[in-house]
XYZ file of C-alpha atoms in Angstrom:
211
model
C 16.544 -25.776 27.409
C 14.325 -23.727 30.133
C 10.643 -23.957 30.499
C 10.514 -20.216 29.655
C 12.455 -20.829 26.553
C 10.476 -23.860 25.670
C 7.460 -21.678 25.700
C 8.640 -18.821 23.826
C 9.595 -21.464 20.980
C 5.997 -22.867 21.050
C 4.696 -19.692 20.710
C 6.929 -18.833 17.729
C 5.790 -21.915 15.890
C 2.404 -21.205 16.619
C 2.782 -17.264 15.107
C 4.839 -19.489 12.159
C 1.275 -21.245 10.800
C 0.036 -17.971 9.834
C 2.787 -17.333 7.401
C 3.162 -20.920 6.132
C 0.931 -20.218 2.924
C 2.559 -16.884 2.213
C -0.796 -14.636 2.165
C 0.432 -12.415 4.772
C 3.385 -11.327 2.437
C 1.472 -11.161 -0.749
C -1.047 -8.455 1.686
C 1.913 -6.649 3.005
C 3.317 -6.113 -0.335
C 0.513 -4.530 -1.373
C 0.251 -2.247 1.209
C 4.053 -1.510 0.518
C 3.704 -1.038 -2.930
C 0.372 1.196 -2.364
C 2.543 3.285 -0.028
C 5.437 3.885 -2.452
C 2.844 4.805 -5.046
C 1.142 7.450 -2.760
C 4.678 8.655 -1.846
C 5.023 9.432 -5.806
C 1.704 10.888 -5.756
C 2.275 13.328 -3.061
C 5.351 14.560 -4.438
C 3.948 15.381 -7.582
C 2.167 18.250 -5.540
C 3.636 22.078 -6.504
C 2.634 23.202 -2.969
C 6.063 22.926 -1.020
C 4.230 23.162 2.224
C 1.336 21.072 1.694
C 3.879 18.165 0.073
C 5.579 18.517 3.358
C 2.987 17.554 5.578
C 1.370 14.850 3.411
C 4.516 13.199 2.806
C 4.505 12.483 6.370
C 1.022 11.239 7.058
C 0.438 9.987 3.789
C 2.026 6.908 4.195
C 1.545 6.002 7.410
C -2.671 7.067 6.466
C -2.155 4.198 3.831
C -0.454 1.694 6.187
C -3.071 1.872 8.823
C -6.155 1.683 6.777
C -4.290 -1.077 4.579
C -3.928 -2.764 7.885
C -6.941 -2.740 9.132
C -8.667 -4.053 5.345
C -6.347 -6.773 5.773
C -6.891 -8.149 9.209
C -10.734 -7.948 7.998
C -9.832 -9.880 4.716
C -7.149 -11.796 5.419
C -8.477 -14.743 7.823
C -11.636 -15.337 5.257
C -9.150 -16.021 2.881
C -7.542 -18.643 5.057
C -10.963 -20.001 5.767
C -11.295 -21.132 2.367
C -7.823 -21.895 1.438
C -5.482 -22.780 4.144
C -7.445 -24.167 6.893
C -9.165 -26.978 4.495
C -5.567 -28.097 3.699
C -3.598 -28.203 7.413
C -5.832 -27.844 9.440
C -7.462 -24.899 11.754
C -5.108 -23.025 14.478
C -7.073 -21.005 16.538
C -5.391 -17.609 17.043
C -6.646 -15.639 20.422
C -8.801 -12.928 18.877
C -7.698 -9.234 20.510
C -10.356 -7.029 21.248
C -11.245 -4.365 18.416
C -9.740 -1.919 20.102
C -6.840 -3.707 20.545
C -6.614 -4.524 16.939
C -7.078 -0.546 15.951
C -3.956 0.056 18.604
C -2.217 -1.980 16.814
C -2.580 -1.189 13.679
C -2.434 2.508 14.888
C 1.100 1.602 16.177
C 2.317 0.469 12.990
C 1.273 3.415 11.225
C 2.951 5.608 14.061
C 6.387 3.619 13.589
C 5.796 4.497 9.908
C 5.361 8.029 10.250
C 8.129 7.687 12.586
C 10.606 6.478 10.113
C 9.047 8.674 7.526
C 9.701 11.768 9.967
C 13.105 10.548 10.848
C 14.017 9.990 7.111
C 12.736 13.177 6.385
C 15.116 15.359 9.010
C 17.956 13.000 8.135
C 17.666 13.990 4.305
C 18.156 17.157 4.909
C 21.693 16.313 4.974
C 21.816 13.652 2.067
C 21.154 13.604 -1.367
C 17.971 12.010 -2.379
C 19.235 9.209 -3.840
C 20.484 8.000 -0.832
C 17.166 7.907 0.844
C 16.556 4.293 -0.149
C 19.519 3.130 1.160
C 18.682 4.925 4.784
C 15.328 3.324 4.379
C 16.444 -0.173 3.707
C 18.730 -0.399 7.408
C 15.278 0.345 8.977
C 13.078 -2.679 6.915
C 16.202 -4.498 7.238
C 15.629 -4.652 11.000
C 12.019 -4.617 10.811
C 12.381 -8.069 8.764
C 14.823 -9.186 10.821
C 12.739 -8.841 13.923
C 9.654 -10.879 11.961
C 11.596 -13.370 11.039
C 12.380 -14.079 14.794
C 9.347 -13.453 15.934
C 7.485 -15.999 13.779
C 10.233 -18.899 13.207
C 10.587 -17.582 9.172
C 13.942 -17.686 8.282
C 12.849 -16.152 4.969
C 12.275 -12.920 6.112
C 15.839 -12.660 6.718
C 16.529 -13.080 3.041
C 13.888 -10.439 2.103
C 15.510 -8.054 4.322
C 19.091 -8.553 2.513
C 17.194 -8.198 -0.811
C 15.644 -4.894 0.526
C 19.206 -3.636 1.367
C 20.476 -4.631 -2.128
C 17.390 -2.902 -3.661
C 18.010 0.581 -1.439
C 22.037 0.195 -2.372
C 21.336 0.016 -6.115
C 18.637 2.544 -6.326
C 20.917 4.906 -3.972
C 23.710 4.547 -6.514
C 21.554 4.941 -9.828
C 21.127 8.901 -10.630
C 17.534 8.983 -10.471
C 15.872 11.996 -9.733
C 13.466 13.773 -7.851
C 10.869 11.454 -5.635
C 11.684 8.644 -8.223
C 14.583 6.349 -6.232
C 12.038 6.445 -3.089
C 9.234 5.292 -5.112
C 11.161 2.920 -6.997
C 12.548 1.670 -3.796
C 9.522 0.999 -1.689
C 7.616 -0.124 -5.041
C 10.262 -2.585 -5.348
C 10.207 -3.784 -1.695
C 6.751 -4.240 -2.255
C 7.052 -6.434 -5.409
C 9.577 -8.428 -3.217
C 7.285 -9.257 -0.542
C 4.538 -10.090 -2.972
C 7.127 -12.408 -5.391
C 8.076 -14.237 -1.714
C 4.382 -14.853 -1.122
C 3.576 -15.948 -4.246
C 6.150 -18.193 -4.412
C 5.258 -19.558 -0.625
C 1.816 -19.875 -1.748
C 2.598 -21.744 -4.713
C 4.981 -24.470 -2.547
C 2.148 -24.607 -0.518
C -0.771 -25.610 -2.968
C 1.869 -28.165 -4.076
C 2.531 -29.793 -1.065
C -1.199 -29.745 0.504
C -4.287 -30.721 -0.798
C -7.896 -29.929 1.012
C -8.907 -32.697 3.538
C -11.963 -33.648 1.743
C -10.615 -34.319 -1.323
C -8.210 -37.010 0.846
C -11.183 -38.448 2.248
């Protein structure tokens, strides 16, 4: 094993600690669920020209705003719940402008995926959109799983594809398939986070109580 590989493994294991309690998945699931509801609300508009524009920008906007909120709230929750149990790990805190750029990149990627899905959807029936979206999310989930050394993200990716396939082959109408898919993905993330959190709380206890 080369020195570079060792360093990369150390970095991945360091990132892994951020996901040890499942809180990040719960937060991410809530954002995805909100994005699904946003798509449904926008789809109810009657003005087709405004609807087309909002369908491309509303979800990325929700993801950007949600990500910024999570970046402020999640560390405070971990300070009260996680760090007293398994120790404090200092992550190099990026400058505020870099954190904003990171959230902006996430939003832009979401916007790009939305735009791509919108363009492809012109040649596909609406009910196949969840299956198409699940492929992009599978790739994203595999990337997270590798970067953080957290294998459960691979399972999450498989579950998302299965959900997309099931919804795509059920005859729903209008925006319901896409809405159900994103809300379902959000629920998968939340359930994964809750299960991880419950297991974490059972296996650990605050250090002050142990002394």
